[in-house]
XYZ file of C-alpha atoms in Angstrom:
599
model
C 0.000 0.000 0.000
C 0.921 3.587 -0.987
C 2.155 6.171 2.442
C 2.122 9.495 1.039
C 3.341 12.387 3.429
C 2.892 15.768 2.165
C 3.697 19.670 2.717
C 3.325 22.940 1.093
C 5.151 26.451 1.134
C 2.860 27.360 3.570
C 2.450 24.751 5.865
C 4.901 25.613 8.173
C 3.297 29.072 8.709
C -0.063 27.790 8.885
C 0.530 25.021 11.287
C 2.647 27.464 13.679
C -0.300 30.108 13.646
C -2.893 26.814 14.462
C -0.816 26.677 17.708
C -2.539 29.063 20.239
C -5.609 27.508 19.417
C -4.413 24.139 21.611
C -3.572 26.164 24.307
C -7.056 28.114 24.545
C -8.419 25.430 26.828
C -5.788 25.214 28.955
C -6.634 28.316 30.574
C -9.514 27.439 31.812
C -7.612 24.901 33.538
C -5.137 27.357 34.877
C -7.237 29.549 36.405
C -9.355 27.093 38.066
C -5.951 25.376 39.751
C -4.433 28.892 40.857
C -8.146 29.790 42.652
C -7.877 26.544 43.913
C -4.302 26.942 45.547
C -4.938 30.761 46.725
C -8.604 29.556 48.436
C -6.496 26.409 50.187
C -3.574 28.653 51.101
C -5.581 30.969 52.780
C -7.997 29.282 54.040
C -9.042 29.390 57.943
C -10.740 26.956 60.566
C -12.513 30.281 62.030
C -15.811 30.867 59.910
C -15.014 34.808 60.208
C -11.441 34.666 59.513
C -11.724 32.831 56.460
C -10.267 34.547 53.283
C -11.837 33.006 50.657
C -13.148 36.156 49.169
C -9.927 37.795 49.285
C -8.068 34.949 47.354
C -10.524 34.733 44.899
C -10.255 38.513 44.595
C -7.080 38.480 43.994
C -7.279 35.755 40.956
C -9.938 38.097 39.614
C -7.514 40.959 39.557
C -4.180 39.188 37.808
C -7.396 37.915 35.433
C -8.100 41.734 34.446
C -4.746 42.631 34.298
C -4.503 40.330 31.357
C -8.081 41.596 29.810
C -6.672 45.293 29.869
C -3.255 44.718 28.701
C -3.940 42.388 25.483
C -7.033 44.959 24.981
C -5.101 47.736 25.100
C -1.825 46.147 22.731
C -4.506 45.126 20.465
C -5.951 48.574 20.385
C -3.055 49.947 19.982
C -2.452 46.988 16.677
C 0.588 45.512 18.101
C 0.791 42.153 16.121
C -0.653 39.402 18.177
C 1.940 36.211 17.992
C 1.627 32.898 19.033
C 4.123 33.247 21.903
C 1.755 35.778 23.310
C -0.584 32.910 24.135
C 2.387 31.965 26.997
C 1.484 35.547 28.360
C -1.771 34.283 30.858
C -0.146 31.922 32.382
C 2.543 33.698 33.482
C 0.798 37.113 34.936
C -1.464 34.806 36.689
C 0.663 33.263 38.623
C 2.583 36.340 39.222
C -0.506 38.434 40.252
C -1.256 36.090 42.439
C 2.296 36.376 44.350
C 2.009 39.856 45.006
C -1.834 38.932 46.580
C -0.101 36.599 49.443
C 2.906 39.173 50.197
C -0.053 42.231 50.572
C -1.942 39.653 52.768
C 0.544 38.225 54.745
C 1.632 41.822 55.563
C -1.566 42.783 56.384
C -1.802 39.980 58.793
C 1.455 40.936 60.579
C 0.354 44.518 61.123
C -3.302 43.293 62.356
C -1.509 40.913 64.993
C 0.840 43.866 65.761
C -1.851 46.337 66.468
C -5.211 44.735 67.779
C -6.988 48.052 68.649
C -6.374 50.563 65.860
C -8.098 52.026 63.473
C -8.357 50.339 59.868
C -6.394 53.522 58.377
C -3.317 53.049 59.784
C -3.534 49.343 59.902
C -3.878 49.604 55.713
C -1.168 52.454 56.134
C 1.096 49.796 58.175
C 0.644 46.895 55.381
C 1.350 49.395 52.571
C 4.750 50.476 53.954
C 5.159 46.673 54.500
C 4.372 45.291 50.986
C 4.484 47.927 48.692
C 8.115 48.005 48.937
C 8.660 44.296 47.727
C 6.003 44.428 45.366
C 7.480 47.309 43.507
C 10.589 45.675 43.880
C 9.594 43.027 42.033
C 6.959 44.634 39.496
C 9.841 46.611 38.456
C 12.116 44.170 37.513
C 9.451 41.981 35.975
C 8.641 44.931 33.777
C 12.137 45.604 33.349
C 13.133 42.580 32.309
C 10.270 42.615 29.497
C 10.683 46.200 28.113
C 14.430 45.724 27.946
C 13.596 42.192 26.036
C 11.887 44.539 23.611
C 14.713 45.787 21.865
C 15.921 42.339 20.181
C 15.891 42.035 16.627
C 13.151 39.149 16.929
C 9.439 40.895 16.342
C 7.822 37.859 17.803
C 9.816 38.263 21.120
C 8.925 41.879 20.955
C 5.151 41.345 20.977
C 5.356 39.174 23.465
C 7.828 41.490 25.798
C 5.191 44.135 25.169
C 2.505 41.808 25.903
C 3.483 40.978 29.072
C 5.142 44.055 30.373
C 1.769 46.049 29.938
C -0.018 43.556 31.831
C 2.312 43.289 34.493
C 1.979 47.389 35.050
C -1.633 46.728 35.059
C -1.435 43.917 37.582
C 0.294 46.000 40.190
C -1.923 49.177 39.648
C -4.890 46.564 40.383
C -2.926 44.911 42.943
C -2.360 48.641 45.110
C -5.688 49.738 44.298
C -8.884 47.174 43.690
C -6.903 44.743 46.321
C -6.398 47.035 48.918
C -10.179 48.121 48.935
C -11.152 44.250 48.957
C -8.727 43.728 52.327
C -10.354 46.722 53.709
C -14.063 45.262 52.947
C -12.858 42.122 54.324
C -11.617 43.468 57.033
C -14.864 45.367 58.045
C -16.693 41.862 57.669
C -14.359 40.420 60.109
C -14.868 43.468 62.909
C -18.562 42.941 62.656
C -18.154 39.227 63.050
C -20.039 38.386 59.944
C -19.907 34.704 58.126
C -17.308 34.558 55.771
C -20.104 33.102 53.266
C -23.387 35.039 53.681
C -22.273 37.764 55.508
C -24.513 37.225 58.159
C -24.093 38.482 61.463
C -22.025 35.425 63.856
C -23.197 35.128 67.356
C -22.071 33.392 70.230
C -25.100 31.526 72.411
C -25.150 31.183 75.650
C -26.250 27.607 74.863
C -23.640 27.177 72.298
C -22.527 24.484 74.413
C -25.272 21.861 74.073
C -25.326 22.192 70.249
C -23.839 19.795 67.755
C -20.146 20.044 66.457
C -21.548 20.397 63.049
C -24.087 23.486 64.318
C -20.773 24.868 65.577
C -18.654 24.727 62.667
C -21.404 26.117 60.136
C -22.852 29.420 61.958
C -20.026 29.698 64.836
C -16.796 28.617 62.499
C -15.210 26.420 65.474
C -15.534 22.708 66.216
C -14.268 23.740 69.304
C -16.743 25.488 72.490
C -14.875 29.066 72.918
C -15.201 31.331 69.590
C -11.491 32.447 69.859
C -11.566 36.039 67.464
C -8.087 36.394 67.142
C -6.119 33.736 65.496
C -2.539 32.884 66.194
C 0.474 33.136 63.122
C 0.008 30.832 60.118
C 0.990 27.408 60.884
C 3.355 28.084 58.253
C 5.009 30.740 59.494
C 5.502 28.659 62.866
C 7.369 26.221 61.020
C 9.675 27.940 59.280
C 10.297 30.116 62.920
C 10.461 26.810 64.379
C 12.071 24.156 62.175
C 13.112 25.491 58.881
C 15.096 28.405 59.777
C 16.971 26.111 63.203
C 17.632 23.474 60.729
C 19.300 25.505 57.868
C 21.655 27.966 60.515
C 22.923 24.733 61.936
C 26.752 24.142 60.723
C 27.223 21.157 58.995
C 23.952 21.726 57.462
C 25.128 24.664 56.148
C 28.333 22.775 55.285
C 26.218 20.896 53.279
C 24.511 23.613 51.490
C 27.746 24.818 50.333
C 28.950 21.751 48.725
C 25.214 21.284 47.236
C 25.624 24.475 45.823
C 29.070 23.517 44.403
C 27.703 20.740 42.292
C 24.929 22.826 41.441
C 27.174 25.228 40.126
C 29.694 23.055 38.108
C 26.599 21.242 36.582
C 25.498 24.093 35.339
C 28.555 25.351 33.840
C 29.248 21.922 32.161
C 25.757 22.219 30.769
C 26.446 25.529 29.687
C 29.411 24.600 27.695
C 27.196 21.861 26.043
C 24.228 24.461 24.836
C 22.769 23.836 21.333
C 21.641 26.392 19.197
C 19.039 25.983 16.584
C 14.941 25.219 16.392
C 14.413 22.065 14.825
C 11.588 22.752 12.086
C 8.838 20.152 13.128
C 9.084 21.633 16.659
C 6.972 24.641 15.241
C 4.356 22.324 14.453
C 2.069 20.313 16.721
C 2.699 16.836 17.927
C -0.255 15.630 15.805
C 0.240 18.168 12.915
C 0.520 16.189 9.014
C 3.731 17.853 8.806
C 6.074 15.329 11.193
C 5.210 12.673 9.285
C 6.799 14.558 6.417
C 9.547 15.705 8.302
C 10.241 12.238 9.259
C 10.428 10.309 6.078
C 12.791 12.974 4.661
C 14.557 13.072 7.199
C 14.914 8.592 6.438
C 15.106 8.616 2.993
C 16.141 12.007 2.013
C 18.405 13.267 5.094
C 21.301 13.755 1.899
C 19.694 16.894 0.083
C 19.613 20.182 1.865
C 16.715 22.841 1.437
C 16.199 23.538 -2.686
C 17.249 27.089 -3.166
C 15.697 29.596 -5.299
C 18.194 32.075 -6.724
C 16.151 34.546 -8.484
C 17.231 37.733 -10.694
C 14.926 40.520 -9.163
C 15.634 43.181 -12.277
C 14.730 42.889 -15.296
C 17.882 42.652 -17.946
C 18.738 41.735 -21.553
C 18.597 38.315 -21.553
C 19.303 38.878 -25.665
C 22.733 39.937 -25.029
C 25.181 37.467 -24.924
C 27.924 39.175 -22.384
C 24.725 39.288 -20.067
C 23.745 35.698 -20.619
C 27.598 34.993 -19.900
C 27.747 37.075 -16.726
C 24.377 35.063 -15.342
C 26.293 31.501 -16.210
C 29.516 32.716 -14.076
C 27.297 33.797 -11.020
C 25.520 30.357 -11.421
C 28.502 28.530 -11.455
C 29.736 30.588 -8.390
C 26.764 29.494 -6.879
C 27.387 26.057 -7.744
C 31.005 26.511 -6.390
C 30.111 26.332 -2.882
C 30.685 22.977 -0.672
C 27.357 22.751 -0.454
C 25.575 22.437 -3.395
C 25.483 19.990 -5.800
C 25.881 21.359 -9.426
C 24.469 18.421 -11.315
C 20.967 18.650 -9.626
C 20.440 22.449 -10.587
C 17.596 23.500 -12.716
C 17.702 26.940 -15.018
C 15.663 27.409 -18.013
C 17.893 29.760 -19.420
C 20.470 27.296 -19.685
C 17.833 24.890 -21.957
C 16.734 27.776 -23.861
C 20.618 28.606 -24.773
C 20.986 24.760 -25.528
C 18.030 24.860 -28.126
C 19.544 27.750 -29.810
C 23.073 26.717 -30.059
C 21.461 23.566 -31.705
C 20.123 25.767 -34.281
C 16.469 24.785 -33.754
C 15.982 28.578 -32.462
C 17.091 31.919 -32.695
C 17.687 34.045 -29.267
C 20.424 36.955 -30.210
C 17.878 39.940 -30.224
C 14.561 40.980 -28.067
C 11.864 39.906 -30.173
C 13.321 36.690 -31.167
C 14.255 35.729 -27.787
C 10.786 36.696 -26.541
C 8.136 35.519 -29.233
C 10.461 32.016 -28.983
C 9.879 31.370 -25.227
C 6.652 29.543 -26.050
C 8.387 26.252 -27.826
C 10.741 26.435 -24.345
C 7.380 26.114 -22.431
C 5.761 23.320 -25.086
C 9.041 21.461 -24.096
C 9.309 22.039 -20.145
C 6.160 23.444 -19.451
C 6.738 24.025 -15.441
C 9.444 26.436 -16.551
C 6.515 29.146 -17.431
C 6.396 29.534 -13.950
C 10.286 30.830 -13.297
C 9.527 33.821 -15.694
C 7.347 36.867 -14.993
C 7.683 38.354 -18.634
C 4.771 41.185 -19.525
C 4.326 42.391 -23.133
C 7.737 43.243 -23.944
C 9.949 42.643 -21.328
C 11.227 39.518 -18.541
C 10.664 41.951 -15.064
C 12.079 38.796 -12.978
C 13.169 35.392 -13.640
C 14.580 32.452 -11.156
C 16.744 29.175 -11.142
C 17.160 26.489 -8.703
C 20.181 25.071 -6.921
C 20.092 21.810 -4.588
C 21.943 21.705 -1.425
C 23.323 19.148 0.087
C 24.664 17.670 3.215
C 23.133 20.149 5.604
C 22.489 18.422 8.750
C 23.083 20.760 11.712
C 22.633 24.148 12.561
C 26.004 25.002 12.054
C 26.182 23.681 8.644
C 22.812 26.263 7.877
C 24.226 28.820 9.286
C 27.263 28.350 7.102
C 25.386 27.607 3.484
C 23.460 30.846 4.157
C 26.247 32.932 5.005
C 28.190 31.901 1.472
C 25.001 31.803 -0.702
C 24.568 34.981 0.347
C 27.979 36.240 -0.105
C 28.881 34.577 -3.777
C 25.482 36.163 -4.668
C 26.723 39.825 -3.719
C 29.282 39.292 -5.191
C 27.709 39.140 -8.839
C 27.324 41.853 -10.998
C 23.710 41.253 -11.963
C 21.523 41.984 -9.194
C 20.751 38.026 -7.121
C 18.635 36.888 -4.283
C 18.953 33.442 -2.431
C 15.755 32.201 -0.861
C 14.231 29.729 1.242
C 11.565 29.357 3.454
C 13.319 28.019 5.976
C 16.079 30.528 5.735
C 14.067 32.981 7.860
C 14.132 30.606 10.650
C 18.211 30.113 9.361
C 18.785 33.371 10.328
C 17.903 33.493 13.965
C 21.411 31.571 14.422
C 23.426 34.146 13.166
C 21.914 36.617 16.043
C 20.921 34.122 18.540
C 23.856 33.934 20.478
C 24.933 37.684 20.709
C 21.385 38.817 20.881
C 20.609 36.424 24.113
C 23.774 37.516 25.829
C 23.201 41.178 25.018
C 19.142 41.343 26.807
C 20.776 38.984 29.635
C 23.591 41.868 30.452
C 21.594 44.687 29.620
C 18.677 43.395 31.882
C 20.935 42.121 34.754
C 22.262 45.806 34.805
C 18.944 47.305 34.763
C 18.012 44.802 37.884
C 21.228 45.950 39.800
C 20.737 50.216 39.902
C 16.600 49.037 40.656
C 18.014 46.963 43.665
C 20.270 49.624 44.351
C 17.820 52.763 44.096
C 15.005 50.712 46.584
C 16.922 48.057 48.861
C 19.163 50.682 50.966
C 21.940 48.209 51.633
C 24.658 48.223 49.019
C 25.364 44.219 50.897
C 22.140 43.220 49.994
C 22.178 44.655 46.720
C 25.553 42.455 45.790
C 23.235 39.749 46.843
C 20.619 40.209 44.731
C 23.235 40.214 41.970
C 24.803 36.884 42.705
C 21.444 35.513 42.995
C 20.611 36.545 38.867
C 23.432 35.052 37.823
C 23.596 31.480 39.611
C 20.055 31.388 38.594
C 20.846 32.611 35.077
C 23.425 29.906 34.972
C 21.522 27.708 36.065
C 18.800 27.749 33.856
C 20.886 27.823 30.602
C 23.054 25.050 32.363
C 19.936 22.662 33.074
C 17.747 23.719 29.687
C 20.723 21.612 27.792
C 19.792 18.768 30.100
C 16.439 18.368 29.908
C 16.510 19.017 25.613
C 15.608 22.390 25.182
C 18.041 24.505 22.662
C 18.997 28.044 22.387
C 16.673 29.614 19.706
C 13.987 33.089 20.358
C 11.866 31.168 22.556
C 14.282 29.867 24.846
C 15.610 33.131 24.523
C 12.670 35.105 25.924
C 12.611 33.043 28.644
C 16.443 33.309 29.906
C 15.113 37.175 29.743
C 12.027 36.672 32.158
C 13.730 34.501 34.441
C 16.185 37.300 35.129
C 13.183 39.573 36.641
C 11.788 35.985 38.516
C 15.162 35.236 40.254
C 15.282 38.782 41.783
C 11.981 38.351 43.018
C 12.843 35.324 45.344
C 16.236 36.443 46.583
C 15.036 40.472 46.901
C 12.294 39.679 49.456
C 14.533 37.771 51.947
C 17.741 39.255 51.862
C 15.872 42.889 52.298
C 14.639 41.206 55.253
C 17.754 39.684 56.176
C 19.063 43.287 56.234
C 16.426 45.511 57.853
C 16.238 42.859 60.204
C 16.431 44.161 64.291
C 17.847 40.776 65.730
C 21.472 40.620 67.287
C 23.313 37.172 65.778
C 23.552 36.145 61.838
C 21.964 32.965 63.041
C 18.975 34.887 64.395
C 18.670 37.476 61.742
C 18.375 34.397 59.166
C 15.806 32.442 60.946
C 13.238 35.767 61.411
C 13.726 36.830 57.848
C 12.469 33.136 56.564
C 9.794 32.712 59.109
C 8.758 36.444 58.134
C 9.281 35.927 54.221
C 9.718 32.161 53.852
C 5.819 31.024 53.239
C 4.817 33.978 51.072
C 8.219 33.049 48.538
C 7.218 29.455 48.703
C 3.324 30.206 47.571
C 4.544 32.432 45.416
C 7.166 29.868 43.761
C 3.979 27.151 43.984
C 1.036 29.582 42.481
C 3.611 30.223 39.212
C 4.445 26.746 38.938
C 0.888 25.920 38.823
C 0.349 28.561 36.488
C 2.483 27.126 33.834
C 2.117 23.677 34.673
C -0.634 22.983 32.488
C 1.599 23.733 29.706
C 3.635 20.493 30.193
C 0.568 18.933 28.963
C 0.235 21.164 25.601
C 0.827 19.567 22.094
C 3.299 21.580 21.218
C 6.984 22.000 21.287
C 6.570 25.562 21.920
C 4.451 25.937 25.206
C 6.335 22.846 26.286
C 10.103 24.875 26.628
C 8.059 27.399 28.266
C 6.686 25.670 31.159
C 10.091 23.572 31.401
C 12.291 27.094 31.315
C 9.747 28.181 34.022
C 9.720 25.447 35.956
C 13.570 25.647 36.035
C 13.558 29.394 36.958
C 10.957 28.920 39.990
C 12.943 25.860 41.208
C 16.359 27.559 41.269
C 14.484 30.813 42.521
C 12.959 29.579 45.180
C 15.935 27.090 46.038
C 18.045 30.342 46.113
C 15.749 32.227 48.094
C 14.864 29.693 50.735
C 18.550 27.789 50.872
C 21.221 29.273 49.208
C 20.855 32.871 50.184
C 19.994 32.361 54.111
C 22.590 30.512 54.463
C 25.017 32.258 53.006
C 23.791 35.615 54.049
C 24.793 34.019 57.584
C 28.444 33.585 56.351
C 28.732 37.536 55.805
């Protein structure tokens, strides 16, 4: 039986565009996990305490952060790509970070002060959060508006994209979120049910009523109605355990030497980095395209793209010095290591052949061009490499068959000379491809993704620098980018992921993530009032160290779904992500405590 596998010019395109369709439902998804999370993380045993309203509040706000930014790029026509599509995922579980730092700030300064006045309590959690929050919103935003200036437009939309909505997210975040705390906060004083609001009261005869009475109109199993509630059990542990644990020595002997094979991993993996998008990877898994891709790659996996070399002015063809100088370039072309000179196709090299046998006559305009007719009766698809008009060939093309082009290096090379012998011929040449547009991104890859990774770790060092008042800390910060950096690029060669412009977006956002994780605990770590290292440490995790860690989960679960999508794209986006949150929040809550104790 007969297998055919096939593919047009335009397949490629068509099947990358049909890519954000897949992901569509995977939102849906997404959002219902992070409400999920936020509800469970903040969730209470006291029926009044309980801030389900405020989690889900705060979902609802990353959620119109992404409705006003993509409304207002689109409004404003900037090209909607299918990287953009990567965008939700990420504010939402970013928006959703800066909900649990504004909340568990608010908590400290209600526990602080019992008695006063909702004005200065909101007053008290502003001067708390805002700090770290703007901290981090503007390196996030950073990070994107600086990715904005690569030469890739597709990483540009998507820079712009997400930047916008991550301004939005923290104007919603300071102003819809702290209303909803305040609202919330008023329900609480007035003892209402976290559900219907109603007013909670507690019986004299509370006593003799079931446990199940208790729990739905009182909100405790247990017989007293305790209104204020102790830390977050959290927070306990990490006072408790976590913080003990790490500030212990040979635990923190152990960290060092965990970080040492951490960091020489990394650098071997570095050193190992491919460049390059492999074509079916724009395609999804089920897309009729692989197959293609597949048998060529068994049967064909000789020949090299079949290049087009077309003359874009129109010249005398009738004059034989021309005709001359278009065989040299051709043979230039031929020339190179690359392409195989027997498999090349030119009608103007048939038409010459008929005349020099005498069966027609070429040498001036008229002849040449009331005679092309017996060329087509003869090779008829050759009508379609010549755009003649009444009197006159505007453009004509030939085609030249490469071969032996298996890896990126070897593409990068055949364009690069095609390119070259072709400028170098005195008629007027182009060399195309299809494929040599995605070709090209290796020739900038490289310096392009180490420019927006300097550029952007600058940016994040004078933004440390001009809001964390310790110059220390600030060093800190730094270090922390560039393990993380390193240890992203390092592990991506790992786990199969290469270096092309969607890898390369992502080394640019994880910059802003990693300074979100180490910013909020070493700025701790350094305002802190306690005496010893030790001590300093273990206040600034059980202060900082539950927030980072649901802010590490919530974006993990963001982009989680993604591991599940179809196609090559979204997958190297949740598995950069998942690389930068692991080594963020392994920084933040290991690495950087205990090495902030050192100092």
């Amino acid at each position: 039986s007969w297998q055919v596998t096939y593919f047009t010019s335009l397949s490629r395109q068509q099947e990358f565009e049909g890519n954000t369709k897949s992901v569509i439902p995977l939102f849906s998804v997404t959002y219902f996990l992070t409400i999920t999370f936020s509800i469970v993380s903040c969730l209470r045993l006291s029926c009044i305490r309980n801030n389900v309203w405020l989690a889900c509040c705060g979902v609802v706000s990353a959620g119109l952060a992404v409705l006003s930014s993509f409304g207002l790029m689109l409004f404003c026509g900037v090209p909607f790509v299918v990287t953009v599509a990567n965008a939700p995922f990420l504010i939402l579980g970013v928006g959703v970070d800066d909900m649990f730092i504004m909340i568990a700030s608010w908590e400290q300064s209600t526990r602080k002060k019992e008695k006063s006045n909702v004005k200065s309590l909101l007053a008290e959690t502003y001067a708390e959060a805002a700090l770290s929050v703007t901290i981090t919103t503007l390196t996030d935003v950073l990070a994107f508006f600086i990715g904005t200036w690569t030469a890739f437009p597709s990483v540009r939309s998507f820079c712009l994209y997400t930047g916008t909505a991550f301004v939005f997210c923290y104007i919603y975040t300071m102003t819809f979120f702290g209303a909803i705390i305040v609202l919330n906060h008023k329900r609480e004083q007035g003892n209402r049910h976290w559900l219907t609001c109603m007013p909670v009261g507690v019986d004299k005869d509370q006593a003799e009523k079931s446990c199940l009475y208790n729990a739905c109109c009182i909100g405790t199993c247990s017989r007293e109605s305790s209104q204020l509630e102790s830390e977050h059990p959290m927070s306990i542990f990490f006072k408790k355990y976590y913080g003990p644990f790490f500030t212990n020595k040979w635990i923190k002997l152990l960290v060092v030497l965990l970080y040492g094979t951490y960091l020489g991993g990394s650098i071997y993996g570095c050193t190992q980095i491919r460049e390059g998008i492999d074509l079916r990877n724009l395609a999804n898994d089920d897309s009729y395209v692989i197959p293609y891709y597949d048998d060529n790659d068994k049967y064909f996996s000789a020949y090299g793209p079949r290049v087009m070399v077309v003359i874009t002015e129109s010249v005398d063809y009738w004059n034989e010095t021309v005709r001359l100088g278009i065989e040299h370039c051709m043979q230039n072309l031929e020339g190179i290591s690359y392409v195989d000179k027997n498999l090349s196709e030119s009608w103007l090299r048939v038409y010459t052949k008929l005349a020099e046998r005498g069966l027609i006559k070429i040498n001036n305009k008229t002849l040449f061009i009331s005679n092309l007719p017996t060329l087509f009766q003869i090779v008829p698809s050759f009508e379609w490499d010549i755009n003649k008009t009444q009197d006159k060939i505007e453009a004509s093309r030939f085609f030249i068959q490469t071969v032996n082009v298996t890896s990126a290096i070897d593409e990068k090379n055949l364009l690069n000379q095609l390119r070259e012998t072709a400028k170098q011929c005195s008629i007027s040449l182009m060399v195309y491809h299809p494929a040599f547009i995605y070709y090209d991104q290796y020739l900038v890859i490289v310096q392009n993704t180490i420019q927006n990774i300097v550029v952007a770790a600058g940016a994040m060092l004078i933004v440390s620098l001009l809001l964390i008042p310790n110059p220390l800390c600030c060093l800190w910060v730094t270090f922390a980018i560039a393990s993380v950096i390193v240890g992203v690029a390092g592990f991506m060669t790992f786990w199969n992921v290469n270096l092309d412009s969607i890898s390369m977006i992502n080394l640019v956002i994880c910059i802003g993530f990693s300074v979100d994780f180490s910013a909020h605990i070493s700025y701790a770590f350094v305002t802190s009032g306690e005496s010893s290292a030790n001590k300093r440490s273990i206040e600034a995790l059980s202060l900082l160290g539950y927030p980072v860690l649901q802010g590490a989960v919530s974006t993990i679960l963001g982009v989680v779904v993604l591991a599940a999508a179809k196609t090559y794209i979204f997958r190297t986006f949740f598995k950069i992500m998942f690389l930068v949150i692991l080594f963020g929040a392994l920084h933040g809550l290991v690495f950087i405590p205990v090495f902030l104790t050192f100092f």
